[in-house]
Amino acid sequence: MRRLPWRPPALLPGGGAGLVYAALQSTLGPLAAWLAACFLGVLASLLATPWWRRLAVAAGFPLSCLMLWGPGGLAAISPWLWLAALGLLTLVYPLNAWRDAPLFPTPTDALQGLADAAPLPDGAAVLDAGCGLGDGLRALRGQYPQARLRGMEWSWPLRWLCALRCPWARVRRADIWLADWSGYQMVYLFQRPESMGRAAVKAATELPEGAWLVSLDFALPGVEPSWQRQGPGRHSLWVYRMPLGGAGEAVVHVPEPEETPYEKAQRELQQRR
C-alpha cells in the first residue's frame, strides 16, 4: 500500500477535530466540545513521527481556533483573501512537491569541514537539489568557492528568489527526481527521512564514480557513510562517495520507490517525444 505524503495526514486530524467541535458544541457546550476536539488531535499526533510532526498535528486545531477567534482574530477576513493565500501557497509549494521536504534553510555553518572531507577540483559541478531560497548554495559556496554551483527547485517563486539571492549560481526550475544527476561531482540534499531511500537509488544509478552525495541530517538507509559529522547544533552531516557499496561502504538494498501519477505522466510524455 502506498504511503501518503505526511502533509495530508497532518491536515486531516485538524479537519476531523473541527467536525467533532461542530457536532458536539450544541450538546456539550463550546468549552467541552473544544476540549474533545483537542483531545482527538492529541490522539492523532501519536501516529506521527518525529516529534515535530506530532507537535504540528496536535497543535493544528487549537492554533486555528486562536487565529480565528482569539483577540484580533482572522474570522472577519474576507473569504477571497483566504482563497488568495491558498493560491499563493500552491504557487510556492506545488502539489507534486509534497513528497519532498518543506522549506528548511540550511544553517550557515552546517557544512563546516565538508571541503576537507570531500575535496573537489576547481570548476567541479555541484548541485543543490531542492535549493529553496538558496541557503544551501551559499553554504556550499563557502566550502567550494571555485566550484560551478547549480540549483534545482520545482517552485518557480522560490527558484526566482533563489536566483536573485545567488546570482553566481545557475538556478533552474526542475524536478530533482526526474532531472539527470550524472553531470555533477557532488549533489547536496536537505530532504526528509522518507526521501533518503529514493535518493540512494538515484545516486547509485546516476552519479559517476568518485562523485559525492551529501545529506544534511538524514542518512541513506543501509549505507555506511564515507564521513559523518555531528554539527555544533542539532544538525549532522552525512557524506557518501560513489559508488555506493564500494570499499568501506555497505551495498545499497533499497527498493525502487513506487512511481507517482505525476512521474508516470512525465515519463510517458518524454517517451512520446
Short mmCIF file of C-alpha atoms in Angstrom, two decimals:
data_model
loop_
_atom_site.label_atom_id
_atom_site.label_comp_id
_atom_site.label_asym_id
_atom_site.label_seq_id
_atom_site.Cartn_x
_atom_site.Cartn_y
_atom_site.Cartn_z
CA MET A 1 0.00 0.00 0.00
CA ARG A 2 1.39 3.39 -0.98
CA ARG A 3 2.14 5.73 1.90
CA LEU A 4 0.63 9.17 1.69
CA PRO A 5 2.89 12.20 1.98
CA TRP A 6 2.86 13.32 5.59
CA ARG A 7 1.06 16.61 4.95
CA PRO A 8 -2.43 15.16 4.26
CA PRO A 9 -2.28 13.03 7.44
CA ALA A 10 -1.16 16.17 9.27
CA LEU A 11 -4.12 18.16 7.96
CA LEU A 12 -6.82 15.51 8.35
CA PRO A 13 -6.79 15.48 12.18
CA GLY A 14 -7.37 19.23 12.18
CA GLY A 15 -10.35 18.82 9.88
CA GLY A 16 -11.66 15.94 11.97
CA ALA A 17 -11.27 17.97 15.14
CA GLY A 18 -13.26 20.78 13.56
CA LEU A 19 -16.06 18.38 12.69
CA VAL A 20 -16.08 17.00 16.24
CA TYR A 21 -16.29 20.52 17.63
CA ALA A 22 -19.15 21.44 15.30
CA ALA A 23 -21.06 18.25 16.15
CA LEU A 24 -20.68 18.48 19.94
CA GLN A 25 -20.89 22.16 20.77
CA SER A 26 -24.69 22.24 20.67
CA THR A 27 -24.99 19.36 23.16
CA LEU A 28 -21.88 19.65 25.35
CA GLY A 29 -21.28 23.36 25.09
CA PRO A 30 -18.40 25.19 23.39
CA LEU A 31 -15.72 24.51 26.02
CA ALA A 32 -16.35 20.77 26.35
CA ALA A 33 -16.61 20.39 22.57
CA TRP A 34 -13.34 22.28 22.14
CA LEU A 35 -11.57 20.07 24.68
CA ALA A 36 -12.89 16.93 22.97
CA ALA A 37 -11.66 18.18 19.60
CA CYS A 38 -8.23 18.99 21.04
CA PHE A 39 -8.07 15.54 22.61
CA LEU A 40 -8.74 13.99 19.20
CA GLY A 41 -5.83 15.96 17.76
CA VAL A 42 -3.52 14.78 20.54
CA LEU A 43 -4.50 11.15 19.93
CA ALA A 44 -3.89 11.52 16.20
CA SER A 45 -0.47 13.07 16.86
CA LEU A 46 0.71 9.82 18.45
CA LEU A 47 0.66 8.23 15.00
CA ALA A 48 3.12 10.78 13.59
CA THR A 49 6.91 10.80 13.73
CA PRO A 50 9.23 12.52 14.56
CA TRP A 51 8.42 14.81 17.48
CA TRP A 52 7.97 17.98 15.43
CA ARG A 53 5.29 16.31 13.30
CA ARG A 54 3.49 15.19 16.45
CA LEU A 55 3.58 18.78 17.64
CA ALA A 56 2.23 20.08 14.31
CA VAL A 57 -0.66 17.59 14.34
CA ALA A 58 -1.57 18.16 17.99
CA ALA A 59 -1.39 21.96 17.79
CA GLY A 60 -3.23 22.34 14.50
CA PHE A 61 -6.79 22.70 15.80
CA PRO A 62 -6.02 24.84 18.90
CA LEU A 63 -3.89 27.23 16.86
CA SER A 64 -6.54 27.55 14.17
CA CYS A 65 -9.10 28.44 16.84
CA LEU A 66 -6.76 31.02 18.32
CA MET A 67 -6.14 32.58 14.92
CA LEU A 68 -9.82 32.70 14.05
CA TRP A 69 -11.48 33.66 17.30
CA GLY A 70 -8.73 35.00 19.53
CA PRO A 71 -8.16 38.70 20.21
CA GLY A 72 -7.84 40.39 16.84
CA GLY A 73 -8.72 37.07 15.19
CA LEU A 74 -8.95 36.35 11.50
CA ALA A 75 -12.59 35.27 11.32
CA ALA A 76 -13.66 38.60 9.85
CA ILE A 77 -11.22 38.43 6.95
CA SER A 78 -12.83 38.17 3.54
CA PRO A 79 -13.02 34.63 2.11
CA TRP A 80 -11.36 35.99 -1.03
CA LEU A 81 -8.24 36.77 0.98
CA TRP A 82 -8.17 33.20 2.28
CA LEU A 83 -8.52 31.97 -1.30
CA ALA A 84 -5.68 34.25 -2.41
CA ALA A 85 -3.50 32.95 0.41
CA LEU A 86 -4.25 29.37 -0.63
CA GLY A 87 -3.33 30.21 -4.22
CA LEU A 88 -0.06 31.76 -3.10
CA LEU A 89 0.73 28.69 -1.01
CA THR A 90 0.07 26.46 -4.02
CA LEU A 91 2.43 28.53 -6.14
CA VAL A 92 5.20 28.45 -3.56
CA TYR A 93 4.69 24.80 -2.66
CA PRO A 94 3.20 22.89 -5.64
CA LEU A 95 1.24 19.73 -5.06
CA ASN A 96 3.74 17.37 -6.69
CA ALA A 97 6.45 18.65 -4.30
CA TRP A 98 4.53 17.45 -1.24
CA ARG A 99 6.62 14.28 -1.12
CA ASP A 100 9.74 16.39 -0.62
CA ALA A 101 10.91 18.29 2.42
CA PRO A 102 9.28 21.56 3.49
CA LEU A 103 11.25 24.78 3.22
CA PHE A 104 14.00 24.39 5.82
CA PRO A 105 17.00 26.68 5.16
CA THR A 106 20.48 25.22 5.52
CA PRO A 107 22.24 26.85 8.50
CA THR A 108 25.29 28.91 7.62
CA ASP A 109 27.74 26.67 9.49
CA ALA A 110 26.08 23.33 8.71
CA LEU A 111 28.65 22.32 6.07
CA GLN A 112 31.79 23.19 8.02
CA GLY A 113 34.61 20.77 7.24
CA LEU A 114 32.95 19.40 4.11
CA ALA A 115 35.67 20.63 1.73
CA ASP A 116 38.31 18.76 3.73
CA ALA A 117 36.28 15.55 3.91
CA ALA A 118 35.10 15.64 0.28
CA PRO A 119 37.69 17.54 -1.80
CA LEU A 120 36.70 18.69 -5.28
CA PRO A 121 38.80 20.10 -8.12
CA ASP A 122 38.33 23.70 -9.19
CA GLY A 123 35.42 24.03 -11.57
CA ALA A 124 33.62 20.92 -10.31
CA ALA A 125 29.86 20.94 -10.85
CA VAL A 126 27.97 20.93 -7.54
CA LEU A 127 24.18 20.62 -7.34
CA ASP A 128 21.90 21.73 -4.54
CA ALA A 129 18.89 19.50 -5.24
CA GLY A 130 15.88 21.37 -3.88
CA CYS A 131 17.66 24.66 -3.31
CA GLY A 132 14.70 26.61 -1.88
CA LEU A 133 15.78 30.19 -1.18
CA GLY A 134 19.47 29.46 -1.74
CA ASP A 135 20.83 28.98 1.78
CA GLY A 136 22.34 25.63 0.81
CA LEU A 137 24.02 27.18 -2.23
CA ARG A 138 25.52 29.88 -0.04
CA ALA A 139 26.86 27.31 2.40
CA LEU A 140 28.29 25.28 -0.49
CA ARG A 141 29.96 28.39 -1.89
CA GLY A 142 31.66 28.92 1.44
CA GLN A 143 33.19 25.46 1.15
CA TYR A 144 33.82 25.38 -2.61
CA PRO A 145 34.36 28.95 -3.86
CA GLN A 146 35.82 27.70 -7.17
CA ALA A 147 33.03 25.22 -7.93
CA ARG A 148 30.34 25.66 -10.58
CA LEU A 149 27.29 25.81 -8.35
CA ARG A 150 23.89 24.73 -9.66
CA GLY A 151 20.47 24.73 -8.04
CA MET A 152 17.22 22.93 -8.83
CA GLU A 153 13.87 23.96 -7.39
CA TRP A 154 10.38 22.99 -8.55
CA SER A 155 8.59 26.01 -7.05
CA TRP A 156 9.01 28.83 -9.53
CA PRO A 157 8.68 31.66 -6.93
CA LEU A 158 11.37 30.03 -4.79
CA ARG A 159 13.50 29.40 -7.87
CA TRP A 160 13.22 33.09 -8.82
CA LEU A 161 14.08 34.30 -5.32
CA CYS A 162 16.99 31.87 -5.11
CA ALA A 163 18.39 33.17 -8.39
CA LEU A 164 18.19 36.72 -7.02
CA ARG A 165 19.98 35.76 -3.83
CA CYS A 166 22.61 33.64 -5.60
CA PRO A 167 23.47 35.40 -8.88
CA TRP A 168 26.78 33.49 -9.07
CA ALA A 169 24.91 30.15 -9.30
CA ARG A 170 22.84 28.77 -12.15
CA VAL A 171 19.37 28.03 -10.77
CA ARG A 172 16.66 26.37 -12.82
CA ARG A 173 13.17 25.06 -12.25
CA ALA A 174 13.28 21.27 -12.30
CA ASP A 175 12.02 18.18 -10.54
CA ILE A 176 15.06 16.86 -8.70
CA TRP A 177 13.88 13.26 -9.01
CA LEU A 178 13.40 13.42 -12.79
CA ALA A 179 16.49 15.52 -13.57
CA ASP A 180 19.76 13.84 -14.52
CA TRP A 181 22.44 13.87 -11.80
CA SER A 182 25.15 12.26 -13.92
CA GLY A 183 26.92 15.53 -14.75
CA TYR A 184 27.66 16.52 -11.16
CA GLN A 185 30.64 15.78 -8.94
CA MET A 186 28.57 16.48 -5.83
CA VAL A 187 24.86 16.55 -5.01
CA TYR A 188 23.68 18.15 -1.79
CA LEU A 189 20.31 17.30 -0.21
CA PHE A 190 18.38 18.57 2.78
CA GLN A 191 15.37 16.31 2.47
CA ARG A 192 13.38 14.20 4.92
CA PRO A 193 13.84 10.61 6.15
CA GLU A 194 11.25 9.14 3.79
CA SER A 195 13.10 10.53 0.75
CA MET A 196 16.50 9.07 1.52
CA GLY A 197 15.87 5.61 0.07
CA ARG A 198 14.86 7.26 -3.18
CA ALA A 199 17.98 9.43 -3.05
CA ALA A 200 20.17 6.36 -2.53
CA VAL A 201 18.76 4.64 -5.60
CA LYS A 202 19.13 7.74 -7.77
CA ALA A 203 22.67 8.47 -6.60
CA ALA A 204 23.77 4.86 -7.05
CA THR A 205 22.43 4.71 -10.60
CA GLU A 206 23.31 8.20 -11.89
CA LEU A 207 26.25 9.77 -10.09
CA PRO A 208 29.66 8.98 -11.63
CA GLU A 209 32.38 7.11 -9.79
CA GLY A 210 34.19 9.38 -7.35
CA ALA A 211 31.27 11.79 -7.02
CA TRP A 212 29.81 12.70 -3.64
CA LEU A 213 26.33 12.69 -2.18
CA VAL A 214 25.96 14.98 0.83
CA SER A 215 22.90 14.90 3.08
CA LEU A 216 22.13 17.20 5.97
CA ASP A 217 20.56 15.45 8.97
CA PHE A 218 19.36 12.24 7.30
CA ALA A 219 21.42 9.16 6.43
CA LEU A 220 20.97 6.86 3.46
CA PRO A 221 19.31 3.64 4.66
CA GLY A 222 21.58 0.62 4.61
CA VAL A 223 24.72 2.55 3.61
CA GLU A 224 27.75 3.40 5.74
CA PRO A 225 28.89 6.99 5.15
CA SER A 226 32.36 7.85 3.93
CA TRP A 227 32.34 10.63 6.51
CA GLN A 228 29.90 11.82 9.13
CA ARG A 229 29.96 14.82 11.43
CA GLN A 230 27.72 15.96 14.23
CA GLY A 231 27.45 19.72 13.99
CA PRO A 232 27.62 22.22 16.81
CA GLY A 233 23.82 22.32 16.93
CA ARG A 234 21.29 19.59 16.25
CA HIS A 235 22.37 19.11 12.63
CA SER A 236 24.51 16.24 11.38
CA LEU A 237 26.22 15.86 8.03
CA TRP A 238 26.36 12.59 6.08
CA VAL A 239 28.79 12.22 3.17
CA TYR A 240 28.89 9.32 0.69
CA ARG A 241 31.32 8.67 -2.15
CA MET A 242 30.31 6.83 -5.28
CA PRO A 243 30.00 4.03 -5.99
CA LEU A 244 27.79 3.16 -3.07
CA GLY A 245 28.83 -0.28 -1.96
CA GLY A 246 32.50 0.45 -2.61
CA ALA A 247 35.34 -0.08 -0.17
CA GLY A 248 34.23 0.56 3.38
CA GLU A 249 30.60 1.05 2.43
CA ALA A 250 27.60 -1.25 2.53
CA VAL A 251 25.79 -2.28 -0.62
CA VAL A 252 22.53 -0.44 -1.14
CA HIS A 253 19.45 -2.63 -0.77
CA VAL A 254 16.68 -0.09 -1.21
CA PRO A 255 13.55 -0.93 -3.24
CA GLU A 256 12.74 1.42 -6.07
CA PRO A 257 10.03 3.84 -4.86
CA GLU A 258 6.62 3.41 -6.41
CA GLU A 259 6.06 5.73 -9.34
CA THR A 260 3.65 8.56 -8.64
CA PRO A 261 0.95 9.54 -11.19
CA TYR A 262 2.85 12.76 -11.86
CA GLU A 263 6.09 10.88 -12.56
CA LYS A 264 4.25 8.40 -14.78
CA ALA A 265 2.76 11.23 -16.83
CA GLN A 266 6.18 12.88 -17.16
CA ARG A 267 7.79 9.60 -18.25
CA GLU A 268 5.09 8.92 -20.86
CA LEU A 269 5.43 12.47 -22.19
CA GLN A 270 9.19 12.05 -22.57
CA GLN A 271 8.71 8.72 -24.34
CA ARG A 272 6.30 10.26 -26.84
CA ARG A 273 8.85 12.95 -27.61
#
